[in-house]
Amino acid sequence: MDILSAKDVAQSFRDALDGALVTTRIYEREVGLKKHRYTSLWLDVKRDGFRTAVLHLCQLQELPHFTVIAPVDRGDSVDLLYHFALYHGHHLKAIALAIRATLQKSELTIPTISDLIPGAIFAERETQEMMGVKVTGIPDDRRLFIPDDFPQGVYPWRRDETGPHDMLRVLPGRQGIQHE
């Protein structure tokens, strides 16, 4: 396996995704007492190019290290940030890689990557039940964290009004719904 620089990895995604890649950003910083370089690469992709981006990642490194899906409610849209570590385990060569797909709330669907990266199924199931994003093609779409008797259509991580008022909690001293 050839280990590419973050700049070369970004270029390979530009070549592979054609018009589906929106932006790339590379961040480098020094960490630790020895000031080792830590590199992260952020890719913004269109939803239609998301699966192609993960396929390309799997071509760069067989079974890249998947860490988490971090969903962010942006009001009218939801950002899904898929975090990976490229070259994980290669001392001082690893690149933190985030692939972001922005979904409009009117079309909250994304294809599964669990057939490419089996461990992603747990994060996909979590994203479905907590954010209301439908993961198409997921082999097991049962709830993972929320009990079966939890109301359908209520998504705990969403910022919009998706459930009854009595399910929402506000910390004391904060603005918002007040409980009696």
PDB file of C-alpha atoms in Angstrom:
ATOM      1  CA  MET A   1       0.000   0.000   0.000  1.00  0.00           C
ATOM      2  CA  ASP A   2       1.324   3.406  -0.975  1.00  0.00           C
ATOM      3  CA  ILE A   3       0.915   6.077   1.686  1.00  0.00           C
ATOM      4  CA  LEU A   4      -0.132   9.346   0.077  1.00  0.00           C
ATOM      5  CA  SER A   5       0.108  12.850   1.483  1.00  0.00           C
ATOM      6  CA  ALA A   6      -3.132  14.630   2.398  1.00  0.00           C
ATOM      7  CA  LYS A   7      -2.709  16.824  -0.679  1.00  0.00           C
ATOM      8  CA  ASP A   8      -2.408  13.747  -2.925  1.00  0.00           C
ATOM      9  CA  VAL A   9      -5.386  12.091  -1.216  1.00  0.00           C
ATOM     10  CA  ALA A  10      -7.474  15.224  -1.820  1.00  0.00           C
ATOM     11  CA  GLN A  11      -6.455  15.251  -5.486  1.00  0.00           C
ATOM     12  CA  SER A  12      -7.359  11.579  -5.847  1.00  0.00           C
ATOM     13  CA  PHE A  13     -10.862  12.362  -4.552  1.00  0.00           C
ATOM     14  CA  ARG A  14     -11.157  15.281  -6.988  1.00  0.00           C
ATOM     15  CA  ASP A  15     -10.269  12.921  -9.832  1.00  0.00           C
ATOM     16  CA  ALA A  16     -12.549  10.096  -8.650  1.00  0.00           C
ATOM     17  CA  LEU A  17     -15.624  12.171  -7.808  1.00  0.00           C
ATOM     18  CA  ASP A  18     -15.665  14.473 -10.794  1.00  0.00           C
ATOM     19  CA  GLY A  19     -18.427  17.014 -10.037  1.00  0.00           C
ATOM     20  CA  ALA A  20     -19.666  15.361  -6.828  1.00  0.00           C
ATOM     21  CA  LEU A  21     -16.873  16.841  -4.704  1.00  0.00           C
ATOM     22  CA  VAL A  22     -17.876  20.294  -3.468  1.00  0.00           C
ATOM     23  CA  THR A  23     -14.819  21.366  -1.435  1.00  0.00           C
ATOM     24  CA  THR A  24     -11.684  20.016   0.232  1.00  0.00           C
ATOM     25  CA  ARG A  25      -9.844  21.438   3.219  1.00  0.00           C
ATOM     26  CA  ILE A  26      -6.561  20.291   4.750  1.00  0.00           C
ATOM     27  CA  TYR A  27      -5.599  21.203   8.297  1.00  0.00           C
ATOM     28  CA  GLU A  28      -2.199  20.534   9.818  1.00  0.00           C
ATOM     29  CA  ARG A  29      -1.159  21.177  13.384  1.00  0.00           C
ATOM     30  CA  GLU A  30       1.564  20.118  15.761  1.00  0.00           C
ATOM     31  CA  VAL A  31       0.573  18.012  18.756  1.00  0.00           C
ATOM     32  CA  GLY A  32       2.316  16.630  21.820  1.00  0.00           C
ATOM     33  CA  LEU A  33       5.623  17.438  23.421  1.00  0.00           C
ATOM     34  CA  LYS A  34       7.546  16.319  20.357  1.00  0.00           C
ATOM     35  CA  LYS A  35       5.364  18.501  18.105  1.00  0.00           C
ATOM     36  CA  HIS A  36       4.333  15.694  15.778  1.00  0.00           C
ATOM     37  CA  ARG A  37       2.319  16.792  12.787  1.00  0.00           C
ATOM     38  CA  TYR A  38      -1.389  15.898  12.830  1.00  0.00           C
ATOM     39  CA  THR A  39      -3.175  16.141   9.492  1.00  0.00           C
ATOM     40  CA  SER A  40      -6.883  16.175   8.811  1.00  0.00           C
ATOM     41  CA  LEU A  41      -8.656  16.279   5.475  1.00  0.00           C
ATOM     42  CA  TRP A  42     -12.259  17.407   5.165  1.00  0.00           C
ATOM     43  CA  LEU A  43     -14.284  16.604   2.061  1.00  0.00           C
ATOM     44  CA  ASP A  44     -17.707  18.029   1.257  1.00  0.00           C
ATOM     45  CA  VAL A  45     -19.532  15.795  -1.205  1.00  0.00           C
ATOM     46  CA  LYS A  46     -22.940  15.854  -2.812  1.00  0.00           C
ATOM     47  CA  ARG A  47     -25.276  13.150  -1.573  1.00  0.00           C
ATOM     48  CA  ASP A  48     -25.197  11.462  -4.988  1.00  0.00           C
ATOM     49  CA  GLY A  49     -21.404  11.161  -4.761  1.00  0.00           C
ATOM     50  CA  PHE A  50     -21.226  10.035  -1.139  1.00  0.00           C
ATOM     51  CA  ARG A  51     -21.086   6.288  -1.758  1.00  0.00           C
ATOM     52  CA  THR A  52     -18.561   6.790  -4.568  1.00  0.00           C
ATOM     53  CA  ALA A  53     -16.393   8.745  -2.111  1.00  0.00           C
ATOM     54  CA  VAL A  54     -16.436   5.867   0.388  1.00  0.00           C
ATOM     55  CA  LEU A  55     -15.725   3.367  -2.409  1.00  0.00           C
ATOM     56  CA  HIS A  56     -12.727   5.466  -3.408  1.00  0.00           C
ATOM     57  CA  LEU A  57     -11.567   5.583   0.207  1.00  0.00           C
ATOM     58  CA  CYS A  58     -11.716   1.768   0.301  1.00  0.00           C
ATOM     59  CA  GLN A  59      -9.535   1.694  -2.817  1.00  0.00           C
ATOM     60  CA  LEU A  60      -6.943   3.906  -1.123  1.00  0.00           C
ATOM     61  CA  GLN A  61      -6.854   1.611   1.897  1.00  0.00           C
ATOM     62  CA  GLU A  62      -8.630  -1.699   2.290  1.00  0.00           C
ATOM     63  CA  LEU A  63     -10.975  -1.410   5.282  1.00  0.00           C
ATOM     64  CA  PRO A  64     -10.175   2.144   6.379  1.00  0.00           C
ATOM     65  CA  HIS A  65     -10.650   2.828  10.094  1.00  0.00           C
ATOM     66  CA  PHE A  66     -14.211   4.134  10.590  1.00  0.00           C
ATOM     67  CA  THR A  67     -14.864   6.038  13.809  1.00  0.00           C
ATOM     68  CA  VAL A  68     -18.262   7.738  13.886  1.00  0.00           C
ATOM     69  CA  ILE A  69     -21.052   9.507  12.043  1.00  0.00           C
ATOM     70  CA  ALA A  70     -21.551  12.968  13.538  1.00  0.00           C
ATOM     71  CA  PRO A  71     -24.909  14.412  12.457  1.00  0.00           C
ATOM     72  CA  VAL A  72     -25.500  18.171  12.758  1.00  0.00           C
ATOM     73  CA  ASP A  73     -28.956  19.750  12.498  1.00  0.00           C
ATOM     74  CA  ARG A  74     -28.534  22.988  10.521  1.00  0.00           C
ATOM     75  CA  GLY A  75     -32.194  24.040  10.454  1.00  0.00           C
ATOM     76  CA  ASP A  76     -33.401  23.202   6.941  1.00  0.00           C
ATOM     77  CA  SER A  77     -30.668  20.616   6.423  1.00  0.00           C
ATOM     78  CA  VAL A  78     -28.680  17.941   8.245  1.00  0.00           C
ATOM     79  CA  ASP A  79     -24.934  17.512   7.820  1.00  0.00           C
ATOM     80  CA  LEU A  80     -23.668  13.950   8.136  1.00  0.00           C
ATOM     81  CA  LEU A  81     -19.959  13.865   8.933  1.00  0.00           C
ATOM     82  CA  TYR A  82     -18.438  10.429   8.478  1.00  0.00           C
ATOM     83  CA  HIS A  83     -15.086  10.294  10.278  1.00  0.00           C
ATOM     84  CA  PHE A  84     -12.321   7.914   9.208  1.00  0.00           C
ATOM     85  CA  ALA A  85      -8.623   7.454   9.867  1.00  0.00           C
ATOM     86  CA  LEU A  86      -6.675   6.785   6.694  1.00  0.00           C
ATOM     87  CA  TYR A  87      -3.421   4.864   7.265  1.00  0.00           C
ATOM     88  CA  HIS A  88      -4.457   4.192  10.868  1.00  0.00           C
ATOM     89  CA  GLY A  89      -1.673   2.361  12.670  1.00  0.00           C
ATOM     90  CA  HIS A  90       1.108   3.814  10.512  1.00  0.00           C
ATOM     91  CA  HIS A  91       3.153   5.909  12.926  1.00  0.00           C
ATOM     92  CA  LEU A  92       2.977   9.630  12.061  1.00  0.00           C
ATOM     93  CA  LYS A  93       1.371   8.875   8.686  1.00  0.00           C
ATOM     94  CA  ALA A  94      -2.326   8.697   9.642  1.00  0.00           C
ATOM     95  CA  ILE A  95      -4.714  11.239   8.166  1.00  0.00           C
ATOM     96  CA  ALA A  96      -7.990  12.050   9.909  1.00  0.00           C
ATOM     97  CA  LEU A  97     -10.565  12.122   7.121  1.00  0.00           C
ATOM     98  CA  ALA A  98     -14.082  13.541   7.362  1.00  0.00           C
ATOM     99  CA  ILE A  99     -16.563  13.136   4.530  1.00  0.00           C
ATOM    100  CA  ARG A 100     -19.543  15.466   4.866  1.00  0.00           C
ATOM    101  CA  ALA A 101     -22.812  15.071   2.997  1.00  0.00           C
ATOM    102  CA  THR A 102     -25.480  17.736   3.465  1.00  0.00           C
ATOM    103  CA  LEU A 103     -29.074  16.515   3.245  1.00  0.00           C
ATOM    104  CA  GLN A 104     -32.134  18.722   2.956  1.00  0.00           C
ATOM    105  CA  LYS A 105     -34.744  17.820   5.578  1.00  0.00           C
ATOM    106  CA  SER A 106     -37.208  17.193   2.765  1.00  0.00           C
ATOM    107  CA  GLU A 107     -34.888  14.402   1.488  1.00  0.00           C
ATOM    108  CA  LEU A 108     -33.240  12.792   4.517  1.00  0.00           C
ATOM    109  CA  THR A 109     -31.822   9.702   2.813  1.00  0.00           C
ATOM    110  CA  ILE A 110     -28.271   8.415   2.400  1.00  0.00           C
ATOM    111  CA  PRO A 111     -27.050   5.047   1.078  1.00  0.00           C
ATOM    112  CA  THR A 112     -25.569   2.533   3.485  1.00  0.00           C
ATOM    113  CA  ILE A 113     -21.838   1.912   3.622  1.00  0.00           C
ATOM    114  CA  SER A 114     -22.160  -1.126   5.899  1.00  0.00           C
ATOM    115  CA  ASP A 115     -21.487  -3.459   2.964  1.00  0.00           C
ATOM    116  CA  LEU A 116     -18.150  -1.663   2.444  1.00  0.00           C
ATOM    117  CA  ILE A 117     -17.312  -1.062   6.109  1.00  0.00           C
ATOM    118  CA  PRO A 118     -19.290  -3.527   8.253  1.00  0.00           C
ATOM    119  CA  GLY A 119     -18.802  -1.666  11.541  1.00  0.00           C
ATOM    120  CA  ALA A 120     -20.631   1.374  10.181  1.00  0.00           C
ATOM    121  CA  ILE A 121     -24.009  -0.329  10.653  1.00  0.00           C
ATOM    122  CA  PHE A 122     -24.202   0.666  14.326  1.00  0.00           C
ATOM    123  CA  ALA A 123     -23.580   4.347  13.558  1.00  0.00           C
ATOM    124  CA  GLU A 124     -26.067   4.188  10.672  1.00  0.00           C
ATOM    125  CA  ARG A 125     -28.753   2.722  12.926  1.00  0.00           C
ATOM    126  CA  GLU A 126     -28.020   5.385  15.543  1.00  0.00           C
ATOM    127  CA  THR A 127     -28.301   8.151  12.933  1.00  0.00           C
ATOM    128  CA  GLN A 128     -31.636   6.779  11.705  1.00  0.00           C
ATOM    129  CA  GLU A 129     -33.273   6.696  15.108  1.00  0.00           C
ATOM    130  CA  MET A 130     -31.740   9.851  16.596  1.00  0.00           C
ATOM    131  CA  MET A 131     -31.937  12.147  13.533  1.00  0.00           C
ATOM    132  CA  GLY A 132     -34.606  10.615  11.301  1.00  0.00           C
ATOM    133  CA  VAL A 133     -32.213  10.029   8.390  1.00  0.00           C
ATOM    134  CA  LYS A 134     -33.270   7.012   6.304  1.00  0.00           C
ATOM    135  CA  VAL A 135     -30.248   4.881   5.442  1.00  0.00           C
ATOM    136  CA  THR A 136     -31.213   3.074   2.239  1.00  0.00           C
ATOM    137  CA  GLY A 137     -30.050  -0.495   1.829  1.00  0.00           C
ATOM    138  CA  ILE A 138     -29.163  -0.983   5.500  1.00  0.00           C
ATOM    139  CA  PRO A 139     -29.368  -4.713   6.293  1.00  0.00           C
ATOM    140  CA  ASP A 140     -30.768  -4.202   9.814  1.00  0.00           C
ATOM    141  CA  ASP A 141     -32.810  -1.084  10.504  1.00  0.00           C
ATOM    142  CA  ARG A 142     -34.117  -1.989  13.949  1.00  0.00           C
ATOM    143  CA  ARG A 143     -33.785   0.563  16.711  1.00  0.00           C
ATOM    144  CA  LEU A 144     -30.545   0.332  18.634  1.00  0.00           C
ATOM    145  CA  PHE A 145     -30.741   2.797  21.535  1.00  0.00           C
ATOM    146  CA  ILE A 146     -34.357   3.964  21.714  1.00  0.00           C
ATOM    147  CA  PRO A 147     -36.945   1.531  23.127  1.00  0.00           C
ATOM    148  CA  ASP A 148     -39.604   0.146  20.802  1.00  0.00           C
ATOM    149  CA  ASP A 149     -42.383   2.017  22.649  1.00  0.00           C
ATOM    150  CA  PHE A 150     -40.728   5.400  21.988  1.00  0.00           C
ATOM    151  CA  PRO A 151     -43.002   7.464  19.693  1.00  0.00           C
ATOM    152  CA  GLN A 152     -42.346   7.201  15.956  1.00  0.00           C
ATOM    153  CA  GLY A 153     -41.338  10.477  14.313  1.00  0.00           C
ATOM    154  CA  VAL A 154     -39.615  11.873  17.421  1.00  0.00           C
ATOM    155  CA  TYR A 155     -35.882  12.293  16.887  1.00  0.00           C
ATOM    156  CA  PRO A 156     -33.921  13.218  20.052  1.00  0.00           C
ATOM    157  CA  TRP A 157     -30.957  14.873  18.317  1.00  0.00           C
ATOM    158  CA  ARG A 158     -33.017  17.102  16.029  1.00  0.00           C
ATOM    159  CA  ARG A 159     -33.369  20.768  16.872  1.00  0.00           C
ATOM    160  CA  ASP A 160     -36.677  21.263  15.143  1.00  0.00           C
ATOM    161  CA  GLU A 161     -40.046  20.485  16.672  1.00  0.00           C
ATOM    162  CA  THR A 162     -40.429  16.736  16.148  1.00  0.00           C
ATOM    163  CA  GLY A 163     -42.160  15.644  19.327  1.00  0.00           C
ATOM    164  CA  PRO A 164     -44.437  16.545  22.186  1.00  0.00           C
ATOM    165  CA  HIS A 165     -43.410  19.373  24.496  1.00  0.00           C
ATOM    166  CA  ASP A 166     -43.318  17.162  27.573  1.00  0.00           C
ATOM    167  CA  MET A 167     -40.420  15.147  26.104  1.00  0.00           C
ATOM    168  CA  LEU A 168     -38.154  18.201  25.815  1.00  0.00           C
ATOM    169  CA  ARG A 169     -35.975  19.245  28.739  1.00  0.00           C
ATOM    170  CA  VAL A 170     -34.324  22.559  29.377  1.00  0.00           C
ATOM    171  CA  LEU A 171     -31.594  23.026  31.948  1.00  0.00           C
ATOM    172  CA  PRO A 172     -32.442  25.414  34.805  1.00  0.00           C
ATOM    173  CA  GLY A 173     -31.596  28.996  33.924  1.00  0.00           C
ATOM    174  CA  ARG A 174     -31.845  28.385  30.154  1.00  0.00           C
ATOM    175  CA  GLN A 175     -34.357  29.741  27.666  1.00  0.00           C
ATOM    176  CA  GLY A 176     -36.877  27.323  26.221  1.00  0.00           C
ATOM    177  CA  ILE A 177     -39.717  25.090  27.265  1.00  0.00           C
ATOM    178  CA  GLN A 178     -40.265  25.210  31.016  1.00  0.00           C
ATOM    179  CA  HIS A 179     -41.621  22.233  32.944  1.00  0.00           C
ATOM    180  CA  GLU A 180     -44.016  22.650  35.851  1.00  0.00           C
TER     181      GLU A 180
END
